[in-house]
Every structure is written in structure tokens, then in C-alpha cells.
């Protein structure tokens, strides 16, 4: 059974940092597109960042560019999101997602086969 399990969320003051992790189990995700999304009540889910299988190509939403860094350790089957200079508007439930496999194309938040999802981890940034 495929599972994505996020960890590392919590509460932090504005300007602080958090590092989220997403451990995949039940399959090997070295050849898959992975990403982080976030959602707050009443708002649509937002794609935060994605990363290609090799890790060399990444995408970031404009709202997090220069502050967040996505990375992956394929040997550990784990995805990370380093979040620095956090702002109150970054408060959300953060989810990781992954494709079952890699067929090429664009590894972006709109990719239709990002079908494996974690349960989410809450990030709260206070002013």
C-alpha cells in the first residue's frame, strides 16, 4: 500500500523557519514527480513547489520564490521543503503529492497524475 507521510509542521513566529519532510512507502519514488501543496479553509489548494525525478529541475509559486526550497533524497524515498522567512500568509495545511511513475513531460502542480497524497501537516505562522 502506497503511503506518503508528512512531518515537520508546527507553529512559528513570522521570520522563522520550518523544514517539512514527506516519506514515501509502498513504492519507490525515485522516478516520479513530487510536489508540495497547501490549503487554507475556504481557499483552493495551491501548488507551492514541485521537483523532477532527478532533482535538478524545480518549480516554485511566485509567493514562495526565494524563501522556500524543495529537495528530495531518492535513496531515502523522501521529499523535503525548507521554509525560511515565513509569513503569516504561509499558514496552511501542507500536503505532499507524487506521481505513481514518470512518463516525462512537465513536473508542475497542474500535472494530472499527481495522484498519491499525504494526510497533510499544519503550519501556523504568527505575526
PDB file of C-alpha atoms in Angstrom:
ATOM      1  CA  UNK A   1       0.000   0.000   0.000  1.00  0.00           C
ATOM      2  CA  UNK A   2       1.396   3.374  -1.045  1.00  0.00           C
ATOM      3  CA  UNK A   3       1.693   5.962   1.710  1.00  0.00           C
ATOM      4  CA  UNK A   4       3.033   9.495   1.848  1.00  0.00           C
ATOM      5  CA  UNK A   5       3.574  10.733   5.387  1.00  0.00           C
ATOM      6  CA  UNK A   6       4.354  14.382   6.064  1.00  0.00           C
ATOM      7  CA  UNK A   7       6.088  15.652   9.184  1.00  0.00           C
ATOM      8  CA  UNK A   8       7.770  18.787  10.442  1.00  0.00           C
ATOM      9  CA  UNK A   9       4.825  21.132  10.657  1.00  0.00           C
ATOM     10  CA  UNK A  10       4.229  23.315  13.680  1.00  0.00           C
ATOM     11  CA  UNK A  11       3.871  26.838  14.946  1.00  0.00           C
ATOM     12  CA  UNK A  12       6.482  29.502  14.382  1.00  0.00           C
ATOM     13  CA  UNK A  13       6.735  33.259  14.519  1.00  0.00           C
ATOM     14  CA  UNK A  14       6.992  35.349  11.389  1.00  0.00           C
ATOM     15  CA  UNK A  15      10.523  35.310  10.053  1.00  0.00           C
ATOM     16  CA  UNK A  16      11.155  31.831  11.365  1.00  0.00           C
ATOM     17  CA  UNK A  17      11.884  28.588   9.561  1.00  0.00           C
ATOM     18  CA  UNK A  18      10.472  25.087   9.321  1.00  0.00           C
ATOM     19  CA  UNK A  19      11.513  22.014   7.376  1.00  0.00           C
ATOM     20  CA  UNK A  20       8.819  19.662   6.155  1.00  0.00           C
ATOM     21  CA  UNK A  21       9.510  16.058   5.219  1.00  0.00           C
ATOM     22  CA  UNK A  22       7.437  13.595   3.240  1.00  0.00           C
ATOM     23  CA  UNK A  23       8.378   9.936   3.447  1.00  0.00           C
ATOM     24  CA  UNK A  24       7.049   7.653   0.734  1.00  0.00           C
ATOM     25  CA  UNK A  25       6.500   3.972   1.362  1.00  0.00           C
ATOM     26  CA  UNK A  26       4.957   1.114  -0.559  1.00  0.00           C
ATOM     27  CA  UNK A  27       6.697   2.099  -3.776  1.00  0.00           C
ATOM     28  CA  UNK A  28       9.943   3.587  -4.996  1.00  0.00           C
ATOM     29  CA  UNK A  29       9.561   7.212  -5.930  1.00  0.00           C
ATOM     30  CA  UNK A  30      12.967   7.791  -7.484  1.00  0.00           C
ATOM     31  CA  UNK A  31      11.314   8.072 -10.885  1.00  0.00           C
ATOM     32  CA  UNK A  32       8.342  10.211 -10.044  1.00  0.00           C
ATOM     33  CA  UNK A  33       7.333  13.837  -9.988  1.00  0.00           C
ATOM     34  CA  UNK A  34       6.800  15.127  -6.443  1.00  0.00           C
ATOM     35  CA  UNK A  35       5.476  18.321  -5.014  1.00  0.00           C
ATOM     36  CA  UNK A  36       4.152  20.324  -2.100  1.00  0.00           C
ATOM     37  CA  UNK A  37       0.733  21.913  -1.967  1.00  0.00           C
ATOM     38  CA  UNK A  38      -1.054  23.926   0.685  1.00  0.00           C
ATOM     39  CA  UNK A  39      -4.625  24.772   1.544  1.00  0.00           C
ATOM     40  CA  UNK A  40      -6.430  27.047   3.973  1.00  0.00           C
ATOM     41  CA  UNK A  41     -10.140  26.861   4.816  1.00  0.00           C
ATOM     42  CA  UNK A  42     -12.297  28.418   2.146  1.00  0.00           C
ATOM     43  CA  UNK A  43      -9.487  28.656  -0.395  1.00  0.00           C
ATOM     44  CA  UNK A  44      -8.445  26.483  -3.289  1.00  0.00           C
ATOM     45  CA  UNK A  45      -5.441  24.251  -2.916  1.00  0.00           C
ATOM     46  CA  UNK A  46      -2.267  25.993  -4.079  1.00  0.00           C
ATOM     47  CA  UNK A  47       0.737  24.366  -5.682  1.00  0.00           C
ATOM     48  CA  UNK A  48       3.785  25.518  -3.731  1.00  0.00           C
ATOM     49  CA  UNK A  49       6.691  23.683  -5.345  1.00  0.00           C
ATOM     50  CA  UNK A  50       7.460  20.643  -7.472  1.00  0.00           C
ATOM     51  CA  UNK A  51      10.618  18.740  -8.308  1.00  0.00           C
ATOM     52  CA  UNK A  52      11.567  16.493 -11.208  1.00  0.00           C
ATOM     53  CA  UNK A  53      12.736  12.889 -10.613  1.00  0.00           C
ATOM     54  CA  UNK A  54      16.421  13.763 -10.813  1.00  0.00           C
ATOM     55  CA  UNK A  55      16.020  16.727  -8.500  1.00  0.00           C
ATOM     56  CA  UNK A  56      17.728  19.136 -10.851  1.00  0.00           C
ATOM     57  CA  UNK A  57      14.644  20.981 -12.051  1.00  0.00           C
ATOM     58  CA  UNK A  58      12.194  22.652  -9.714  1.00  0.00           C
ATOM     59  CA  UNK A  59       9.134  24.875  -9.853  1.00  0.00           C
ATOM     60  CA  UNK A  60       8.030  27.434  -7.266  1.00  0.00           C
ATOM     61  CA  UNK A  61       4.922  29.504  -6.854  1.00  0.00           C
ATOM     62  CA  UNK A  62       5.696  33.219  -7.010  1.00  0.00           C
ATOM     63  CA  UNK A  63       4.527  33.626  -3.429  1.00  0.00           C
ATOM     64  CA  UNK A  64       7.357  31.430  -2.082  1.00  0.00           C
ATOM     65  CA  UNK A  65      10.223  32.050  -4.505  1.00  0.00           C
ATOM     66  CA  UNK A  66      13.430  32.940  -2.717  1.00  0.00           C
ATOM     67  CA  UNK A  67      12.082  31.726   0.637  1.00  0.00           C
ATOM     68  CA  UNK A  68      11.251  28.028   0.139  1.00  0.00           C
ATOM     69  CA  UNK A  69      13.484  25.268  -1.215  1.00  0.00           C
ATOM     70  CA  UNK A  70      12.229  21.891  -2.379  1.00  0.00           C
ATOM     71  CA  UNK A  71      14.592  18.921  -2.454  1.00  0.00           C
ATOM     72  CA  UNK A  72      14.490  15.157  -2.478  1.00  0.00           C
ATOM     73  CA  UNK A  73      16.615  12.240  -1.344  1.00  0.00           C
ATOM     74  CA  UNK A  74      15.786   9.374  -3.679  1.00  0.00           C
ATOM     75  CA  UNK A  75      17.858   6.937  -1.632  1.00  0.00           C
ATOM     76  CA  UNK A  76      15.571   7.656   1.331  1.00  0.00           C
ATOM     77  CA  UNK A  77      12.410   7.977  -0.774  1.00  0.00           C
ATOM     78  CA  UNK A  78      11.840  11.330   0.937  1.00  0.00           C
ATOM     79  CA  UNK A  79      10.797  14.803  -0.175  1.00  0.00           C
ATOM     80  CA  UNK A  80      11.649  17.977   1.740  1.00  0.00           C
ATOM     81  CA  UNK A  81      10.515  21.582   1.876  1.00  0.00           C
ATOM     82  CA  UNK A  82      12.765  24.076   3.636  1.00  0.00           C
ATOM     83  CA  UNK A  83      10.716  27.135   4.509  1.00  0.00           C
ATOM     84  CA  UNK A  84      12.540  30.296   5.561  1.00  0.00           C
ATOM     85  CA  UNK A  85      11.369  33.843   6.269  1.00  0.00           C
ATOM     86  CA  UNK A  86       7.917  32.529   6.987  1.00  0.00           C
ATOM     87  CA  UNK A  87       4.977  34.914   6.841  1.00  0.00           C
ATOM     88  CA  UNK A  88       1.508  34.701   8.421  1.00  0.00           C
ATOM     89  CA  UNK A  89       0.068  34.136   4.951  1.00  0.00           C
ATOM     90  CA  UNK A  90       2.052  30.893   4.728  1.00  0.00           C
ATOM     91  CA  UNK A  91      -0.260  29.444   7.384  1.00  0.00           C
ATOM     92  CA  UNK A  92      -1.956  26.395   5.879  1.00  0.00           C
ATOM     93  CA  UNK A  93      -2.131  22.630   5.841  1.00  0.00           C
ATOM     94  CA  UNK A  94       0.740  21.433   3.682  1.00  0.00           C
ATOM     95  CA  UNK A  95       0.401  18.283   1.616  1.00  0.00           C
ATOM     96  CA  UNK A  96       2.924  16.335  -0.391  1.00  0.00           C
ATOM     97  CA  UNK A  97       1.975  14.600  -3.612  1.00  0.00           C
ATOM     98  CA  UNK A  98       3.647  12.254  -6.052  1.00  0.00           C
ATOM     99  CA  UNK A  99       3.021  10.567  -9.372  1.00  0.00           C
ATOM    100  CA  UNK A 100       2.940   6.755  -9.498  1.00  0.00           C
ATOM    101  CA  UNK A 101       5.676   6.771 -12.129  1.00  0.00           C
ATOM    102  CA  UNK A 102       7.380   9.081 -14.602  1.00  0.00           C
ATOM    103  CA  UNK A 103       6.359   9.292 -18.218  1.00  0.00           C
ATOM    104  CA  UNK A 104       8.143  12.539 -18.925  1.00  0.00           C
ATOM    105  CA  UNK A 105       6.568  15.898 -19.608  1.00  0.00           C
ATOM    106  CA  UNK A 106       6.243  18.788 -17.199  1.00  0.00           C
ATOM    107  CA  UNK A 107       6.522  18.187 -13.459  1.00  0.00           C
ATOM    108  CA  UNK A 108       4.285  21.062 -12.424  1.00  0.00           C
ATOM    109  CA  UNK A 109       1.492  21.403  -9.843  1.00  0.00           C
ATOM    110  CA  UNK A 110      -1.090  21.026 -12.604  1.00  0.00           C
ATOM    111  CA  UNK A 111       0.158  17.593 -13.586  1.00  0.00           C
ATOM    112  CA  UNK A 112      -2.889  15.328 -13.687  1.00  0.00           C
ATOM    113  CA  UNK A 113      -1.194  12.172 -12.396  1.00  0.00           C
ATOM    114  CA  UNK A 114      -0.119  13.659  -9.067  1.00  0.00           C
ATOM    115  CA  UNK A 115      -2.444  11.119  -7.530  1.00  0.00           C
ATOM    116  CA  UNK A 116      -0.644   9.973  -4.387  1.00  0.00           C
ATOM    117  CA  UNK A 117      -1.257  12.328  -1.470  1.00  0.00           C
ATOM    118  CA  UNK A 118      -0.250  12.574   2.146  1.00  0.00           C
ATOM    119  CA  UNK A 119      -2.561  13.398   5.022  1.00  0.00           C
ATOM    120  CA  UNK A 120      -1.173  16.904   5.499  1.00  0.00           C
ATOM    121  CA  UNK A 121       0.716  18.740   8.207  1.00  0.00           C
ATOM    122  CA  UNK A 122      -0.328  22.048   9.746  1.00  0.00           C
ATOM    123  CA  UNK A 123       1.947  25.060   9.528  1.00  0.00           C
ATOM    124  CA  UNK A 124       0.968  28.105  11.570  1.00  0.00           C
ATOM    125  CA  UNK A 125       2.891  31.367  11.358  1.00  0.00           C
ATOM    126  CA  UNK A 126       2.070  34.059  13.886  1.00  0.00           C
ATOM    127  CA  UNK A 127       2.815  37.737  13.491  1.00  0.00           C
TER     128      UNK A 127
END
